[in-house]
Structures are given as C-alpha cells and as structure tokens.
C-alpha cells in the first residue's frame, strides 16, 4: 500500500505539473494516521541528529532533498518521507 501511495504521489506531481512537496502534503492530510498528517500536512519540521528513531533518521538522511523516500519501517509504524531540507 505504501509503495503504491509513493508512486501515486510521484505520478500526480508529474502529470499535474505540481511540486512534489505540495502533492505529498495534500496526500498526508488525507492518508496519514499520524497526528502530523491532518495537523501539519505531514510536516515534522526540522530535527537534529538523534531526535528521531534511528530507522527514520537514517532514511531521512538517505533521501535526496526534494524527493520522497522509499517505504520505511520504524517502531512507530510504516512511513514515506518527503525531505525538504
């Protein structure tokens, strides 16, 4: 399901000529079951090293700025991450 969602986000951004961040935010509001979804469109803000779970932090750093990560599993669930900084 998460891989499909990631692909849909990329496809919608490409087909509608919308910024990937905008499409990710819209989908996070609708799809996320984390409180950051509806409250802040999935935006967790900037965070320092060691502030997030190791798997989440590692995936964030491995994702290029302006792109969406692969599917990540952490102790809090399954995620896709849009990295903007």
mmCIF file of N, CA and C in Angstrom:
data_model
loop_
_atom_site.group_PDB
_atom_site.id
_atom_site.type_symbol
_atom_site.label_atom_id
_atom_site.label_comp_id
_atom_site.label_asym_id
_atom_site.label_seq_id
_atom_site.Cartn_x
_atom_site.Cartn_y
_atom_site.Cartn_z
ATOM 1 N N UNK A 1 0.826 -1.197 0.000
ATOM 2 C CA UNK A 1 0.000 0.000 0.000
ATOM 3 C C UNK A 1 0.871 1.261 0.000
ATOM 4 N N UNK A 2 1.908 1.283 0.839
ATOM 5 C CA UNK A 2 2.761 2.472 0.932
ATOM 6 C C UNK A 2 3.571 2.695 -0.349
ATOM 7 N N UNK A 3 4.019 1.608 -0.969
ATOM 8 C CA UNK A 3 4.746 1.757 -2.235
ATOM 9 C C UNK A 3 3.824 2.330 -3.306
ATOM 10 N N UNK A 4 2.579 1.854 -3.310
ATOM 11 C CA UNK A 4 1.600 2.377 -4.272
ATOM 12 C C UNK A 4 1.349 3.859 -4.019
ATOM 13 N N UNK A 5 1.211 4.238 -2.749
ATOM 14 C CA UNK A 5 0.989 5.634 -2.393
ATOM 15 C C UNK A 5 2.164 6.500 -2.850
ATOM 16 N N UNK A 6 3.374 6.023 -2.622
ATOM 17 C CA UNK A 6 4.564 6.767 -3.051
ATOM 18 C C UNK A 6 4.541 6.968 -4.571
ATOM 19 N N UNK A 7 4.233 5.909 -5.308
ATOM 20 C CA UNK A 7 4.162 6.001 -6.770
ATOM 21 C C UNK A 7 3.070 6.972 -7.200
ATOM 22 N N UNK A 8 1.913 6.923 -6.533
ATOM 23 C CA UNK A 8 0.815 7.835 -6.865
ATOM 24 C C UNK A 8 1.214 9.292 -6.647
ATOM 25 N N UNK A 9 1.929 9.561 -5.582
ATOM 26 C CA UNK A 9 2.381 10.930 -5.299
ATOM 27 C C UNK A 9 3.293 11.414 -6.417
ATOM 28 N N UNK A 10 4.258 10.594 -6.807
ATOM 29 C CA UNK A 10 5.164 10.967 -7.904
ATOM 30 C C UNK A 10 4.393 11.170 -9.205
ATOM 31 N N UNK A 11 3.495 10.241 -9.510
ATOM 32 C CA UNK A 11 2.738 10.337 -10.763
ATOM 33 C C UNK A 11 1.846 11.570 -10.800
ATOM 34 N N UNK A 12 1.163 11.852 -9.702
ATOM 35 C CA UNK A 12 0.286 13.022 -9.668
ATOM 36 C C UNK A 12 1.084 14.313 -9.837
ATOM 37 N N UNK A 13 2.215 14.401 -9.179
ATOM 38 C CA UNK A 13 3.048 15.602 -9.308
ATOM 39 C C UNK A 13 3.502 15.784 -10.759
ATOM 40 N N UNK A 14 3.906 14.693 -11.376
ATOM 41 C CA UNK A 14 4.391 14.763 -12.756
ATOM 42 C C UNK A 14 3.252 15.103 -13.716
ATOM 43 N N UNK A 15 2.119 14.415 -13.585
ATOM 44 C CA UNK A 15 1.013 14.603 -14.513
ATOM 45 C C UNK A 15 0.342 15.968 -14.370
ATOM 46 N N UNK A 16 0.251 16.459 -13.154
ATOM 47 C CA UNK A 16 -0.418 17.742 -12.918
ATOM 48 C C UNK A 16 0.565 18.906 -12.895
ATOM 49 N N UNK A 17 1.825 18.615 -13.128
ATOM 50 C CA UNK A 17 2.879 19.641 -13.070
ATOM 51 C C UNK A 17 2.808 20.423 -11.752
ATOM 52 N N UNK A 18 2.642 19.682 -10.660
ATOM 53 C CA UNK A 18 2.613 20.286 -9.327
ATOM 54 C C UNK A 18 3.911 19.949 -8.609
ATOM 55 N N UNK A 19 4.331 20.800 -7.695
ATOM 56 C CA UNK A 19 5.511 20.464 -6.905
ATOM 57 C C UNK A 19 5.266 19.200 -6.083
ATOM 58 N N UNK A 20 6.268 18.341 -6.011
ATOM 59 C CA UNK A 20 6.161 17.096 -5.262
ATOM 60 C C UNK A 20 5.789 17.355 -3.806
ATOM 61 N N UNK A 21 6.347 18.393 -3.221
ATOM 62 C CA UNK A 21 6.041 18.706 -1.820
ATOM 63 C C UNK A 21 4.556 19.013 -1.631
ATOM 64 N N UNK A 22 3.968 19.726 -2.585
ATOM 65 C CA UNK A 22 2.540 20.069 -2.497
ATOM 66 C C UNK A 22 1.670 18.811 -2.545
ATOM 67 N N UNK A 23 1.975 17.924 -3.466
ATOM 68 C CA UNK A 23 1.201 16.691 -3.604
ATOM 69 C C UNK A 23 1.388 15.817 -2.363
ATOM 70 N N UNK A 24 2.622 15.711 -1.878
ATOM 71 C CA UNK A 24 2.881 14.930 -0.665
ATOM 72 C C UNK A 24 2.063 15.484 0.502
ATOM 73 N N UNK A 25 2.059 16.784 0.671
ATOM 74 C CA UNK A 25 1.324 17.415 1.772
ATOM 75 C C UNK A 25 -0.172 17.146 1.678
ATOM 76 N N UNK A 26 -0.720 17.269 0.488
ATOM 77 C CA UNK A 26 -2.152 17.005 0.298
ATOM 78 C C UNK A 26 -2.498 15.568 0.648
ATOM 79 N N UNK A 27 -1.660 14.647 0.210
ATOM 80 C CA UNK A 27 -1.932 13.238 0.491
ATOM 81 C C UNK A 27 -1.722 12.914 1.970
ATOM 82 N N UNK A 28 -0.742 13.546 2.613
ATOM 83 C CA UNK A 28 -0.505 13.314 4.043
ATOM 84 C C UNK A 28 -1.729 13.734 4.851
ATOM 85 N N UNK A 29 -2.345 14.837 4.470
ATOM 86 C CA UNK A 29 -3.556 15.292 5.171
ATOM 87 C C UNK A 29 -4.659 14.242 5.104
ATOM 88 N N UNK A 30 -4.769 13.562 3.957
ATOM 89 C CA UNK A 30 -5.843 12.593 3.751
ATOM 90 C C UNK A 30 -5.485 11.186 4.220
ATOM 91 N N UNK A 31 -4.256 10.784 4.035
ATOM 92 C CA UNK A 31 -3.887 9.380 4.198
ATOM 93 C C UNK A 31 -3.206 9.040 5.521
ATOM 94 N N UNK A 32 -2.523 9.997 6.127
ATOM 95 C CA UNK A 32 -1.715 9.690 7.306
ATOM 96 C C UNK A 32 -2.567 9.411 8.532
ATOM 97 N N UNK A 33 -2.161 8.413 9.308
ATOM 98 C CA UNK A 33 -2.834 8.167 10.584
ATOM 99 C C UNK A 33 -1.985 8.705 11.741
ATOM 100 N N UNK A 34 -0.945 9.434 11.419
ATOM 101 C CA UNK A 34 -0.120 10.129 12.414
ATOM 102 C C UNK A 34 -0.734 11.519 12.646
ATOM 103 N N UNK A 35 -0.608 12.029 13.835
ATOM 104 C CA UNK A 35 -1.183 13.351 14.115
ATOM 105 C C UNK A 35 -0.587 14.439 13.230
ATOM 106 N N UNK A 36 0.624 14.215 12.703
ATOM 107 C CA UNK A 36 1.235 15.220 11.826
ATOM 108 C C UNK A 36 0.533 15.302 10.477
ATOM 109 N N UNK A 37 -0.224 14.281 10.093
ATOM 110 C CA UNK A 37 -0.916 14.294 8.804
ATOM 111 C C UNK A 37 -1.925 15.404 8.704
ATOM 112 N N UNK A 38 -3.042 15.290 9.425
ATOM 113 C CA UNK A 38 -4.068 16.320 9.313
ATOM 114 C C UNK A 38 -3.674 17.657 9.944
ATOM 115 N N UNK A 39 -2.841 17.636 10.951
ATOM 116 C CA UNK A 39 -2.484 18.877 11.647
ATOM 117 C C UNK A 39 -1.503 19.736 10.869
ATOM 118 N N UNK A 40 -0.494 19.102 10.271
ATOM 119 C CA UNK A 40 0.540 19.896 9.613
ATOM 120 C C UNK A 40 0.925 19.356 8.246
ATOM 121 N N UNK A 41 0.016 18.638 7.617
ATOM 122 C CA UNK A 41 0.243 18.069 6.290
ATOM 123 C C UNK A 41 1.479 17.174 6.265
ATOM 124 N N UNK A 42 1.733 16.506 7.398
ATOM 125 C CA UNK A 42 2.856 15.584 7.477
ATOM 126 C C UNK A 42 4.187 16.228 7.798
ATOM 127 N N UNK A 43 4.208 17.528 7.965
ATOM 128 C CA UNK A 43 5.464 18.238 8.204
ATOM 129 C C UNK A 43 5.889 18.084 9.663
ATOM 130 N N UNK A 44 6.994 17.396 9.884
ATOM 131 C CA UNK A 44 7.536 17.219 11.225
ATOM 132 C C UNK A 44 8.515 18.326 11.596
ATOM 133 N N UNK A 45 8.769 19.227 10.664
ATOM 134 C CA UNK A 45 9.718 20.304 10.915
ATOM 135 C C UNK A 45 11.151 19.800 10.850
ATOM 136 N N UNK A 46 12.065 20.693 11.112
ATOM 137 C CA UNK A 46 13.474 20.321 11.132
ATOM 138 C C UNK A 46 13.779 19.627 12.452
ATOM 139 N N UNK A 47 14.656 18.662 12.412
ATOM 140 C CA UNK A 47 15.040 17.993 13.649
ATOM 141 C C UNK A 47 16.533 17.711 13.640
ATOM 142 N N UNK A 48 17.116 17.730 14.828
ATOM 143 C CA UNK A 48 18.537 17.478 14.996
ATOM 144 C C UNK A 48 18.823 15.992 15.045
ATOM 145 N N UNK A 49 20.065 15.651 14.782
ATOM 146 C CA UNK A 49 20.516 14.270 14.853
ATOM 147 C C UNK A 49 20.208 13.707 16.241
ATOM 148 N N UNK A 50 19.686 12.485 16.251
ATOM 149 C CA UNK A 50 19.382 11.817 17.496
ATOM 150 C C UNK A 50 18.002 12.095 18.053
ATOM 151 N N UNK A 51 17.213 12.931 17.382
ATOM 152 C CA UNK A 51 15.874 13.281 17.879
ATOM 153 C C UNK A 51 14.775 12.352 17.370
ATOM 154 N N UNK A 52 15.048 11.624 16.319
ATOM 155 C CA UNK A 52 14.061 10.698 15.751
ATOM 156 C C UNK A 52 14.560 9.267 15.931
ATOM 157 N N UNK A 53 13.678 8.324 15.724
ATOM 158 C CA UNK A 53 14.081 6.924 15.796
ATOM 159 C C UNK A 53 15.165 6.664 14.749
ATOM 160 N N UNK A 54 16.133 5.806 15.060
ATOM 161 C CA UNK A 54 17.257 5.592 14.148
ATOM 162 C C UNK A 54 16.865 5.234 12.716
ATOM 163 N N UNK A 55 15.896 4.353 12.526
ATOM 164 C CA UNK A 55 15.494 3.970 11.168
ATOM 165 C C UNK A 55 14.928 5.165 10.405
ATOM 166 N N UNK A 56 14.149 5.983 11.092
ATOM 167 C CA UNK A 56 13.537 7.163 10.471
ATOM 168 C C UNK A 56 14.623 8.182 10.105
ATOM 169 N N UNK A 57 15.527 8.423 11.032
ATOM 170 C CA UNK A 57 16.613 9.380 10.786
ATOM 171 C C UNK A 57 17.509 8.915 9.643
ATOM 172 N N UNK A 58 17.862 7.655 9.638
ATOM 173 C CA UNK A 58 18.718 7.108 8.576
ATOM 174 C C UNK A 58 18.050 7.256 7.213
ATOM 175 N N UNK A 59 16.760 6.950 7.140
ATOM 176 C CA UNK A 59 16.032 7.069 5.879
ATOM 177 C C UNK A 59 15.926 8.513 5.428
ATOM 178 N N UNK A 60 15.708 9.406 6.380
ATOM 179 C CA UNK A 60 15.625 10.830 6.042
ATOM 180 C C UNK A 60 16.927 11.300 5.416
ATOM 181 N N UNK A 61 18.038 10.962 6.045
ATOM 182 C CA UNK A 61 19.344 11.396 5.535
ATOM 183 C C UNK A 61 19.700 10.748 4.205
ATOM 184 N N UNK A 62 19.171 9.556 3.946
ATOM 185 C CA UNK A 62 19.446 8.855 2.693
ATOM 186 C C UNK A 62 18.594 9.368 1.535
ATOM 187 N N UNK A 63 17.553 10.135 1.833
ATOM 188 C CA UNK A 63 16.652 10.663 0.814
ATOM 189 C C UNK A 63 17.178 12.004 0.318
ATOM 190 N N UNK A 64 17.201 12.170 -0.981
ATOM 191 C CA UNK A 64 17.658 13.439 -1.548
ATOM 192 C C UNK A 64 16.674 14.545 -1.212
ATOM 193 N N UNK A 65 17.199 15.734 -0.998
ATOM 194 C CA UNK A 65 16.347 16.892 -0.750
ATOM 195 C C UNK A 65 15.433 17.087 -1.963
ATOM 196 N N UNK A 66 14.135 17.248 -1.689
ATOM 197 C CA UNK A 66 13.160 17.431 -2.759
ATOM 198 C C UNK A 66 12.570 16.141 -3.273
ATOM 199 N N UNK A 67 12.845 15.021 -2.596
ATOM 200 C CA UNK A 67 12.314 13.737 -3.052
ATOM 201 C C UNK A 67 11.608 13.010 -1.910
ATOM 202 N N UNK A 68 10.930 11.940 -2.270
ATOM 203 C CA UNK A 68 10.211 11.104 -1.315
ATOM 204 C C UNK A 68 11.007 9.817 -1.118
ATOM 205 N N UNK A 69 11.123 9.412 0.131
ATOM 206 C CA UNK A 69 11.877 8.199 0.464
ATOM 207 C C UNK A 69 11.156 6.949 -0.025
ATOM 208 N N UNK A 70 11.848 5.845 0.091
ATOM 209 C CA UNK A 70 11.201 4.555 -0.059
ATOM 210 C C UNK A 70 10.365 4.305 1.184
ATOM 211 N N UNK A 71 9.788 3.137 1.280
ATOM 212 C CA UNK A 71 8.978 2.779 2.439
ATOM 213 C C UNK A 71 9.908 2.443 3.602
ATOM 214 N N UNK A 72 9.649 3.074 4.745
ATOM 215 C CA UNK A 72 10.483 2.934 5.936
ATOM 216 C C UNK A 72 9.653 2.333 7.059
ATOM 217 N N UNK A 73 10.229 1.376 7.767
ATOM 218 C CA UNK A 73 9.580 0.836 8.953
ATOM 219 C C UNK A 73 10.354 1.292 10.178
ATOM 220 N N UNK A 74 9.614 1.755 11.176
ATOM 221 C CA UNK A 74 10.217 2.142 12.449
ATOM 222 C C UNK A 74 9.346 1.576 13.565
ATOM 223 N N UNK A 75 9.744 1.832 14.800
ATOM 224 C CA UNK A 75 8.948 1.368 15.933
ATOM 225 C C UNK A 75 7.567 2.022 15.968
ATOM 226 N N UNK A 76 7.398 3.167 15.281
ATOM 227 C CA UNK A 76 6.101 3.831 15.280
ATOM 228 C C UNK A 76 5.245 3.518 14.073
ATOM 229 N N UNK A 77 5.741 2.674 13.166
ATOM 230 C CA UNK A 77 4.920 2.312 12.027
ATOM 231 C C UNK A 77 5.674 2.306 10.714
ATOM 232 N N UNK A 78 4.924 2.498 9.644
ATOM 233 C CA UNK A 78 5.463 2.488 8.286
ATOM 234 C C UNK A 78 5.314 3.896 7.722
ATOM 235 N N UNK A 79 6.351 4.371 7.049
ATOM 236 C CA UNK A 79 6.391 5.769 6.632
ATOM 237 C C UNK A 79 6.913 5.918 5.208
ATOM 238 N N UNK A 80 6.539 7.021 4.595
ATOM 239 C CA UNK A 80 7.274 7.598 3.473
ATOM 240 C C UNK A 80 7.567 9.019 3.894
ATOM 241 N N UNK A 81 8.720 9.514 3.495
ATOM 242 C CA UNK A 81 9.208 10.809 3.974
ATOM 243 C C UNK A 81 9.483 11.714 2.791
ATOM 244 N N UNK A 82 8.980 12.932 2.852
ATOM 245 C CA UNK A 82 9.398 13.946 1.882
ATOM 246 C C UNK A 82 10.463 14.775 2.578
ATOM 247 N N UNK A 83 11.647 14.822 1.993
ATOM 248 C CA UNK A 83 12.743 15.599 2.590
ATOM 249 C C UNK A 83 12.846 16.939 1.877
ATOM 250 N N UNK A 84 12.685 18.023 2.635
ATOM 251 C CA UNK A 84 12.769 19.354 2.043
ATOM 252 C C UNK A 84 13.976 20.136 2.507
ATOM 253 N N UNK A 85 14.746 19.616 3.417
ATOM 254 C CA UNK A 85 15.981 20.293 3.852
ATOM 255 C C UNK A 85 16.993 19.267 4.280
#
